């Protein structure tokens, strides 16, 4: 029984993998808390709200309890969420804490890594992060909540979505004293921002979240905590990010007329069905327009794009249209999230998780020219990358006459001639070393060709 590298911080228990399934081991010192929570019906109520991952007890002994949680296909991390998804994760954490307080319990911590997305919505996955509430004890997780959620959201709103990636570089959260310096003086006029960022940023770590030992002090009673957290949740609910990005209006500037656009959709739909692809990864998927076409046959699609605004649209539209089998991810394939944390094993890299996901099909539409011409990635290297992800690949090749290709080449100025190798013949030759071409279709009305390929297993 080997615990998962990400599951070492909580002495109450840990996650481990056995026979391909993730299980949760509860240590004996947490038994009283666990049984109190279970017998109070808290777990079941949280499950009914779809706020907490479900579990079943599969083993109970004197020294351990083993739970089998519902198995998740893919885990996303905070630094891969869009602004609205990040907001929803923050709101869920607060709503769980409010619910627990009202029922005599509390969250032990407020790590953003306690949240992931399942069936289109944020869900809490740390079953053991609940304890009984003690009178007049401030919420232990408040400072961590502000470091993991509130500060990154505020900084993203003021300085840009880059700050949503804070936990990728600072796994323990964004320091509040530093966040205070980065926010404008006007932010101090907001009681919520002042109390949660500026004021807490001045406090010593050891004084935050402690219960009062002074018999004359009433500490922070439950009613006051509930009022404070409701005000914080209301503030976050009103936050928005207005950020015009390079690809947020991509389909308004595309090389396709309506007929070509629909023809491309027809190819993708038919080919996805032909190979019976159930799990799909759409790399450079923008707002998920073509991912949804794949969903006519697939059970789940991961949509990955560098553009925060496009992925945010994908996320909000999937909720609006109840497309709960889309997983939107903000990721730059030229610099994807690396493995981080203790021994570089606490949080797996984006590439490792995509490879472990076991997709049947990868899609790379309107992507290869950016990888090759903007990123300088040779065809053979991109072919090896796609080969590592899935047995099948649908890839689109824009030829030199394509307006986007021309735009990129012209930006190279005097170095333009160094990219003479960028053509359809060289592309096919490089990819034929690693894939067999099953289908090849020119998209009429464009200078683009769509391929369906199957990787060579040698």
Short mmCIF file of C-alpha atoms in Angstrom, two decimals, residues 12-416:
data_model
loop_
_atom_site.label_atom_id
_atom_site.label_comp_id
_atom_site.label_asym_id
_atom_site.label_seq_id
_atom_site.Cartn_x
_atom_site.Cartn_y
_atom_site.Cartn_z
CA UNK A 12 -5.90 12.10 9.43
CA UNK A 13 -5.31 9.81 6.46
CA UNK A 14 -4.16 9.53 2.88
CA UNK A 15 -4.99 8.41 -0.66
CA UNK A 16 -3.41 5.29 -2.14
CA UNK A 17 -3.84 3.29 -5.32
CA UNK A 18 -4.74 -0.39 -5.38
CA UNK A 19 -5.60 -2.51 -8.42
CA UNK A 20 -6.10 0.58 -10.57
CA UNK A 21 -8.42 2.37 -8.12
CA UNK A 22 -7.80 5.27 -5.76
CA UNK A 23 -8.78 4.51 -2.16
CA UNK A 24 -8.68 6.59 1.03
CA UNK A 25 -7.05 5.32 4.23
CA UNK A 26 -8.33 6.88 7.47
CA UNK A 27 -5.96 6.78 10.45
CA UNK A 28 -7.24 5.76 13.88
CA UNK A 29 -6.90 9.26 15.51
CA UNK A 30 -9.54 10.61 13.05
CA UNK A 31 -12.09 7.86 13.77
CA UNK A 32 -14.13 9.94 16.27
CA UNK A 33 -14.36 12.90 13.88
CA UNK A 34 -15.19 10.67 10.92
CA UNK A 35 -17.92 8.73 12.72
CA UNK A 36 -19.41 11.91 14.18
CA UNK A 37 -19.59 13.47 10.72
CA UNK A 38 -21.00 10.30 9.20
CA UNK A 39 -23.63 9.74 11.92
CA UNK A 40 -24.75 13.37 11.73
CA UNK A 41 -25.65 12.91 8.05
CA UNK A 42 -23.24 15.64 6.93
CA UNK A 43 -21.57 13.50 4.26
CA UNK A 44 -24.89 12.47 2.79
CA UNK A 45 -26.21 16.03 2.75
CA UNK A 46 -23.08 17.25 0.97
CA UNK A 47 -23.43 14.42 -1.56
CA UNK A 48 -27.05 15.35 -2.22
CA UNK A 49 -25.94 18.91 -2.95
CA UNK A 50 -23.27 17.54 -5.34
CA UNK A 51 -20.66 19.46 -3.33
CA UNK A 52 -18.56 16.54 -2.07
CA UNK A 53 -17.21 13.49 -3.87
CA UNK A 54 -19.15 10.39 -2.80
CA UNK A 55 -17.52 7.43 -1.09
CA UNK A 56 -18.35 4.01 0.30
CA UNK A 57 -16.75 2.19 3.21
CA UNK A 58 -15.11 -1.01 2.02
CA UNK A 59 -13.13 -1.94 5.14
CA UNK A 60 -13.29 -1.11 8.85
CA UNK A 61 -10.82 -2.37 11.46
CA UNK A 62 -9.36 -1.23 14.77
CA UNK A 63 -6.53 0.74 13.19
CA UNK A 64 -7.90 1.89 9.83
CA UNK A 65 -10.99 2.59 7.75
CA UNK A 66 -10.77 2.29 3.96
CA UNK A 67 -13.04 4.31 1.71
CA UNK A 68 -13.59 3.98 -2.00
CA UNK A 69 -14.39 7.44 -3.44
CA UNK A 70 -16.09 7.83 -6.80
CA UNK A 71 -13.31 7.55 -9.35
CA UNK A 72 -12.46 10.68 -11.32
CA UNK A 73 -11.29 10.48 -14.91
CA UNK A 74 -9.14 13.59 -14.82
CA UNK A 75 -7.96 16.03 -12.16
CA UNK A 76 -7.49 19.70 -13.02
CA UNK A 77 -5.47 22.07 -10.87
CA UNK A 78 -6.24 25.70 -9.95
CA UNK A 79 -3.62 27.11 -12.31
CA UNK A 80 -5.48 25.48 -15.22
CA UNK A 81 -8.89 27.00 -14.46
CA UNK A 82 -10.56 29.88 -16.21
CA UNK A 83 -11.59 32.92 -14.18
CA UNK A 84 -15.21 31.82 -13.81
CA UNK A 85 -14.20 28.28 -12.87
CA UNK A 86 -11.80 29.70 -10.25
CA UNK A 87 -14.64 31.83 -8.89
CA UNK A 88 -16.95 28.83 -8.68
CA UNK A 89 -14.30 26.82 -6.82
CA UNK A 90 -13.92 29.66 -4.32
CA UNK A 91 -17.67 29.97 -3.86
CA UNK A 92 -18.07 26.23 -3.34
CA UNK A 93 -15.42 26.28 -0.60
CA UNK A 94 -17.22 29.11 1.19
CA UNK A 95 -20.65 27.52 0.80
CA UNK A 96 -19.39 24.25 2.27
CA UNK A 97 -17.84 26.12 5.21
CA UNK A 98 -21.09 28.04 5.78
CA UNK A 99 -23.12 24.84 5.64
CA UNK A 100 -20.76 23.12 8.07
CA UNK A 101 -20.79 26.02 10.52
CA UNK A 102 -24.57 26.03 10.57
CA UNK A 103 -24.44 22.32 11.46
CA UNK A 104 -21.68 22.40 14.08
CA UNK A 105 -18.69 21.54 11.90
CA UNK A 106 -15.90 23.35 10.05
CA UNK A 107 -13.30 22.85 7.31
CA UNK A 108 -9.80 22.25 8.65
CA UNK A 109 -8.26 24.02 5.66
CA UNK A 110 -9.19 25.82 2.46
CA UNK A 111 -6.69 24.62 -0.12
CA UNK A 112 -7.71 25.21 -3.73
CA UNK A 113 -6.33 21.72 -4.41
CA UNK A 114 -9.29 20.35 -2.43
CA UNK A 115 -11.43 21.25 -5.45
CA UNK A 116 -11.55 19.81 -8.94
CA UNK A 117 -14.22 19.66 -11.63
CA UNK A 118 -16.48 16.67 -12.19
CA UNK A 119 -19.44 16.42 -14.56
CA UNK A 120 -19.01 20.08 -15.46
CA UNK A 121 -19.06 21.50 -11.94
CA UNK A 122 -16.70 22.22 -9.06
CA UNK A 123 -16.59 19.46 -6.45
CA UNK A 124 -14.79 19.09 -3.10
CA UNK A 125 -12.59 15.99 -2.99
CA UNK A 126 -10.92 16.08 0.46
CA UNK A 127 -13.31 13.97 2.55
CA UNK A 128 -11.17 14.26 5.69
CA UNK A 129 -10.99 18.05 5.66
CA UNK A 130 -13.91 18.34 8.11
CA UNK A 131 -13.83 18.60 11.89
CA UNK A 132 -16.19 19.54 14.71
CA UNK A 133 -16.63 23.25 15.34
CA UNK A 134 -15.39 24.66 18.64
CA UNK A 135 -17.16 27.67 20.14
CA UNK A 136 -15.52 31.02 19.38
CA UNK A 137 -12.80 29.46 17.26
CA UNK A 138 -12.10 31.48 14.12
CA UNK A 139 -11.96 29.52 10.89
CA UNK A 140 -8.50 27.95 10.60
CA UNK A 141 -8.72 27.98 6.84
CA UNK A 142 -9.49 31.68 6.38
CA UNK A 143 -5.96 32.86 5.66
CA UNK A 144 -5.36 29.93 3.32
CA UNK A 145 -8.63 30.68 1.52
CA UNK A 146 -7.46 34.22 0.86
CA UNK A 147 -4.01 33.04 -0.27
CA UNK A 148 -5.40 30.32 -2.56
CA UNK A 149 -8.55 31.98 -3.84
CA UNK A 150 -9.30 35.60 -3.01
CA UNK A 151 -5.85 37.10 -3.64
CA UNK A 152 -5.32 35.39 -7.05
CA UNK A 153 -8.84 36.40 -8.16
CA UNK A 154 -8.32 40.02 -7.11
CA UNK A 155 -4.89 40.21 -8.74
CA UNK A 156 -6.19 38.62 -11.94
CA UNK A 157 -9.03 41.12 -12.04
CA UNK A 158 -6.64 44.04 -11.64
CA UNK A 159 -3.46 42.88 -13.39
CA UNK A 160 -4.54 40.07 -15.75
CA UNK A 161 -5.30 36.36 -15.81
CA UNK A 162 -1.63 35.42 -15.38
CA UNK A 163 -2.22 35.65 -11.61
CA UNK A 164 -4.65 32.74 -11.78
CA UNK A 165 -1.53 30.61 -12.30
CA UNK A 166 -0.09 31.70 -8.94
CA UNK A 167 -0.32 28.28 -7.30
CA UNK A 168 1.76 26.74 -10.07
CA UNK A 169 4.73 28.70 -8.74
CA UNK A 170 3.60 29.06 -5.12
CA UNK A 171 1.92 25.83 -4.14
CA UNK A 172 1.16 27.13 -0.63
CA UNK A 173 -0.67 30.21 -1.86
CA UNK A 174 -0.03 33.85 -2.77
CA UNK A 175 1.38 35.77 0.25
CA UNK A 176 -1.15 38.29 1.48
CA UNK A 177 1.42 40.95 2.34
CA UNK A 178 2.65 40.84 -1.26
CA UNK A 179 -0.91 40.88 -2.63
CA UNK A 180 -1.59 43.94 -0.49
CA UNK A 181 1.30 45.80 -2.15
CA UNK A 182 0.09 44.87 -5.65
CA UNK A 183 -3.46 46.10 -5.10
CA UNK A 184 -4.27 49.79 -5.43
CA UNK A 185 -4.77 52.03 -2.40
CA UNK A 186 -8.42 52.33 -3.42
CA UNK A 187 -8.91 48.65 -2.63
CA UNK A 188 -8.46 49.53 1.04
CA UNK A 189 -11.77 51.39 0.83
CA UNK A 190 -13.52 48.03 0.36
CA UNK A 191 -14.21 46.56 3.82
CA UNK A 192 -14.01 43.04 2.38
CA UNK A 193 -10.70 43.51 0.59
CA UNK A 194 -9.21 45.44 3.49
CA UNK A 195 -10.09 42.83 6.11
CA UNK A 196 -9.18 39.75 4.05
CA UNK A 197 -6.06 41.02 2.26
CA UNK A 198 -4.59 44.19 3.75
CA UNK A 199 -5.37 43.50 7.40
CA UNK A 200 -4.55 39.78 7.37
CA UNK A 201 -1.42 40.54 5.35
CA UNK A 202 -0.09 42.45 8.36
CA UNK A 203 -0.79 39.68 10.86
CA UNK A 204 1.73 37.11 12.00
CA UNK A 205 0.93 33.63 10.76
CA UNK A 206 0.70 32.15 14.23
CA UNK A 207 -2.09 34.51 15.34
CA UNK A 208 -4.48 33.74 12.53
CA UNK A 209 -7.07 31.05 13.10
CA UNK A 210 -6.28 30.62 16.79
CA UNK A 211 -9.04 30.28 19.34
CA UNK A 212 -8.99 32.88 22.07
CA UNK A 213 -7.57 31.71 25.41
CA UNK A 214 -8.59 34.94 27.11
CA UNK A 215 -11.64 34.29 29.26
CA UNK A 216 -12.65 37.93 28.82
CA UNK A 217 -12.59 37.63 25.05
CA UNK A 218 -15.50 36.17 23.16
CA UNK A 219 -13.34 35.37 20.15
CA UNK A 220 -15.26 35.25 16.88
CA UNK A 221 -18.65 33.66 17.45
CA UNK A 222 -20.41 31.53 14.87
CA UNK A 223 -22.96 34.20 13.89
CA UNK A 224 -20.18 36.70 13.15
CA UNK A 225 -18.25 34.13 11.12
CA UNK A 226 -21.29 33.28 9.03
CA UNK A 227 -21.97 36.96 8.36
CA UNK A 228 -18.33 37.54 7.37
CA UNK A 229 -18.20 34.55 5.01
CA UNK A 230 -21.50 35.44 3.36
CA UNK A 231 -20.17 38.94 2.68
CA UNK A 232 -16.99 37.46 1.20
CA UNK A 233 -18.96 35.03 -0.97
CA UNK A 234 -21.16 37.88 -2.22
CA UNK A 235 -18.10 39.95 -3.13
CA UNK A 236 -16.58 37.07 -5.10
CA UNK A 237 -19.87 36.34 -6.86
CA UNK A 238 -19.82 39.86 -8.35
CA UNK A 239 -16.26 39.64 -9.65
CA UNK A 240 -15.59 39.44 -13.38
CA UNK A 241 -12.60 39.52 -15.71
CA UNK A 242 -12.80 41.67 -18.82
CA UNK A 243 -9.80 40.62 -20.84
CA UNK A 244 -9.57 40.81 -24.62
CA UNK A 245 -7.15 38.13 -25.68
CA UNK A 246 -5.59 37.20 -29.00
CA UNK A 247 -7.81 34.19 -29.67
CA UNK A 248 -11.02 35.11 -27.85
CA UNK A 249 -12.66 36.09 -31.15
CA UNK A 250 -10.81 33.56 -33.31
CA UNK A 251 -13.88 32.17 -35.05
CA UNK A 252 -14.89 35.69 -36.05
CA UNK A 253 -11.58 36.03 -37.91
CA UNK A 254 -11.28 32.51 -39.29
CA UNK A 255 -10.34 31.54 -42.83
CA UNK A 256 -13.58 29.57 -43.16
CA UNK A 257 -16.80 30.53 -44.79
CA UNK A 258 -19.91 28.84 -43.44
CA UNK A 259 -19.78 26.00 -45.96
CA UNK A 260 -16.14 25.16 -45.18
CA UNK A 261 -16.83 25.45 -41.44
CA UNK A 262 -19.67 22.95 -41.67
CA UNK A 263 -17.63 20.63 -43.90
CA UNK A 264 -14.90 20.50 -41.27
CA UNK A 265 -17.50 19.66 -38.63
CA UNK A 266 -18.87 16.84 -40.82
CA UNK A 267 -15.43 15.28 -41.21
CA UNK A 268 -14.76 15.41 -37.47
CA UNK A 269 -18.13 13.97 -36.58
CA UNK A 270 -17.83 11.11 -39.08
CA UNK A 271 -14.22 10.24 -38.28
CA UNK A 272 -14.82 10.29 -34.54
CA UNK A 273 -17.68 7.85 -35.04
CA UNK A 274 -15.66 5.70 -37.46
CA UNK A 275 -12.99 5.00 -34.86
CA UNK A 276 -15.54 4.93 -31.99
CA UNK A 277 -13.57 7.46 -29.95
CA UNK A 278 -15.01 7.74 -26.44
CA UNK A 279 -12.31 9.88 -24.82
CA UNK A 280 -11.01 12.85 -26.76
CA UNK A 281 -8.41 15.54 -26.07
CA UNK A 282 -8.82 18.70 -28.15
CA UNK A 283 -5.49 20.55 -28.08
CA UNK A 284 -5.77 24.19 -29.08
CA UNK A 285 -9.52 23.73 -28.87
CA UNK A 286 -10.33 27.44 -28.39
CA UNK A 287 -13.91 27.72 -27.05
CA UNK A 288 -14.72 24.06 -27.70
CA UNK A 289 -16.69 24.57 -30.91
CA UNK A 290 -15.29 21.44 -32.58
CA UNK A 291 -15.02 19.54 -29.29
CA UNK A 292 -18.80 19.59 -29.14
CA UNK A 293 -18.91 17.96 -32.57
CA UNK A 294 -16.80 15.09 -31.21
CA UNK A 295 -19.24 14.72 -28.32
CA UNK A 296 -21.89 13.32 -30.64
CA UNK A 297 -19.97 10.06 -30.27
CA UNK A 298 -17.51 10.58 -27.40
CA UNK A 299 -18.32 10.31 -23.69
CA UNK A 300 -15.89 13.02 -22.62
CA UNK A 301 -13.69 15.69 -24.18
CA UNK A 302 -10.85 17.63 -22.59
CA UNK A 303 -10.58 21.06 -24.24
CA UNK A 304 -7.17 22.66 -23.85
CA UNK A 305 -6.15 26.11 -25.02
CA UNK A 306 -3.65 28.81 -24.11
CA UNK A 307 -6.34 31.47 -24.24
CA UNK A 308 -7.99 32.27 -20.88
CA UNK A 309 -10.99 34.04 -22.45
CA UNK A 310 -11.72 31.25 -24.93
CA UNK A 311 -11.58 28.57 -22.21
CA UNK A 312 -13.75 30.73 -19.96
CA UNK A 313 -16.34 30.87 -22.76
CA UNK A 314 -16.06 27.09 -23.15
CA UNK A 315 -16.65 26.62 -19.41
CA UNK A 316 -19.61 28.99 -19.13
CA UNK A 317 -21.23 27.67 -22.31
CA UNK A 318 -20.88 24.06 -21.17
CA UNK A 319 -22.77 24.96 -17.99
CA UNK A 320 -25.37 26.94 -19.91
CA UNK A 321 -26.04 24.08 -22.32
CA UNK A 322 -25.62 21.35 -19.67
CA UNK A 323 -22.71 19.76 -21.52
CA UNK A 324 -21.24 18.21 -18.40
CA UNK A 325 -18.80 15.93 -20.21
CA UNK A 326 -16.48 18.77 -21.30
CA UNK A 327 -13.38 19.54 -19.21
CA UNK A 328 -11.96 22.98 -20.16
CA UNK A 329 -8.28 23.62 -19.32
CA UNK A 330 -6.09 26.70 -19.74
CA UNK A 331 -2.71 25.38 -20.86
CA UNK A 332 0.13 26.48 -23.10
CA UNK A 333 1.46 23.43 -24.96
CA UNK A 334 4.77 25.21 -25.43
CA UNK A 335 5.04 25.59 -21.66
CA UNK A 336 2.57 23.20 -20.01
CA UNK A 337 2.24 22.89 -16.25
CA UNK A 338 5.17 20.93 -14.86
CA UNK A 339 5.19 18.54 -11.91
CA UNK A 340 5.46 20.54 -8.70
CA UNK A 341 5.56 20.13 -4.93
CA UNK A 342 7.65 17.90 -2.71
CA UNK A 343 10.04 15.76 -4.74
CA UNK A 344 8.27 17.15 -7.84
CA UNK A 345 5.58 14.52 -7.30
CA UNK A 346 2.87 16.30 -5.35
CA UNK A 347 1.04 17.57 -8.45
CA UNK A 348 1.54 15.76 -11.74
CA UNK A 349 2.43 17.62 -14.90
CA UNK A 350 -0.22 18.38 -17.48
CA UNK A 351 1.42 16.03 -19.99
CA UNK A 352 1.59 13.14 -17.51
CA UNK A 353 -2.09 13.54 -16.65
CA UNK A 354 -3.10 13.73 -20.32
CA UNK A 355 -1.09 10.59 -21.10
CA UNK A 356 -2.55 8.75 -18.10
CA UNK A 357 -6.04 9.83 -19.11
CA UNK A 358 -5.88 7.30 -21.94
CA UNK A 359 -7.70 9.19 -24.67
CA UNK A 360 -8.71 7.39 -27.85
CA UNK A 361 -8.24 10.45 -30.01
CA UNK A 362 -6.31 13.71 -29.95
CA UNK A 363 -7.42 16.64 -32.09
CA UNK A 364 -5.01 19.37 -33.21
CA UNK A 365 -7.04 21.79 -35.30
CA UNK A 366 -5.48 25.07 -36.43
CA UNK A 367 -2.52 24.30 -34.18
CA UNK A 368 0.41 22.89 -36.15
CA UNK A 369 1.33 26.20 -37.82
CA UNK A 370 1.57 27.88 -34.43
CA UNK A 371 3.71 25.08 -33.01
CA UNK A 372 5.95 24.97 -36.08
CA UNK A 373 6.25 28.61 -37.11
CA UNK A 374 5.73 30.48 -33.84
CA UNK A 375 7.20 27.82 -31.54
CA UNK A 376 9.90 26.55 -33.95
CA UNK A 377 8.94 22.93 -33.18
CA UNK A 378 10.07 20.61 -36.04
CA UNK A 379 7.41 18.38 -37.57
CA UNK A 380 9.04 15.21 -36.25
CA UNK A 381 9.02 16.51 -32.69
CA UNK A 382 5.35 17.45 -32.80
CA UNK A 383 4.57 14.05 -34.34
CA UNK A 384 6.31 12.28 -31.45
CA UNK A 385 4.40 14.44 -28.97
CA UNK A 386 1.00 13.61 -30.46
CA UNK A 387 1.97 9.96 -30.76
CA UNK A 388 2.51 9.82 -26.98
CA UNK A 389 -1.05 10.95 -26.24
CA UNK A 390 -3.46 8.64 -28.05
CA UNK A 391 -3.81 5.95 -30.75
CA UNK A 392 -5.60 8.29 -33.17
CA UNK A 393 -5.00 11.87 -34.27
CA UNK A 394 -7.12 14.33 -36.23
CA UNK A 395 -4.82 17.12 -37.32
CA UNK A 396 -5.38 20.09 -39.61
CA UNK A 397 -2.59 21.43 -41.79
CA UNK A 398 -2.86 25.05 -43.03
CA UNK A 399 -0.73 25.49 -46.13
CA UNK A 400 1.54 28.46 -46.85
CA UNK A 401 -1.22 30.30 -48.71
CA UNK A 402 -3.43 30.34 -45.60
CA UNK A 403 -3.83 33.89 -44.27
CA UNK A 404 -2.82 32.96 -40.70
CA UNK A 405 0.30 31.20 -41.97
CA UNK A 406 1.14 34.24 -44.11
CA UNK A 407 0.69 36.49 -41.11
CA UNK A 408 3.09 34.43 -39.01
CA UNK A 409 5.65 34.10 -41.80
CA UNK A 410 5.60 37.83 -42.54
CA UNK A 411 6.27 38.50 -38.86
CA UNK A 412 9.55 36.61 -39.29
CA UNK A 413 10.83 39.30 -41.68
CA UNK A 414 14.41 38.45 -42.74
CA UNK A 415 14.18 34.99 -41.16
CA UNK A 416 11.18 34.04 -43.28
#
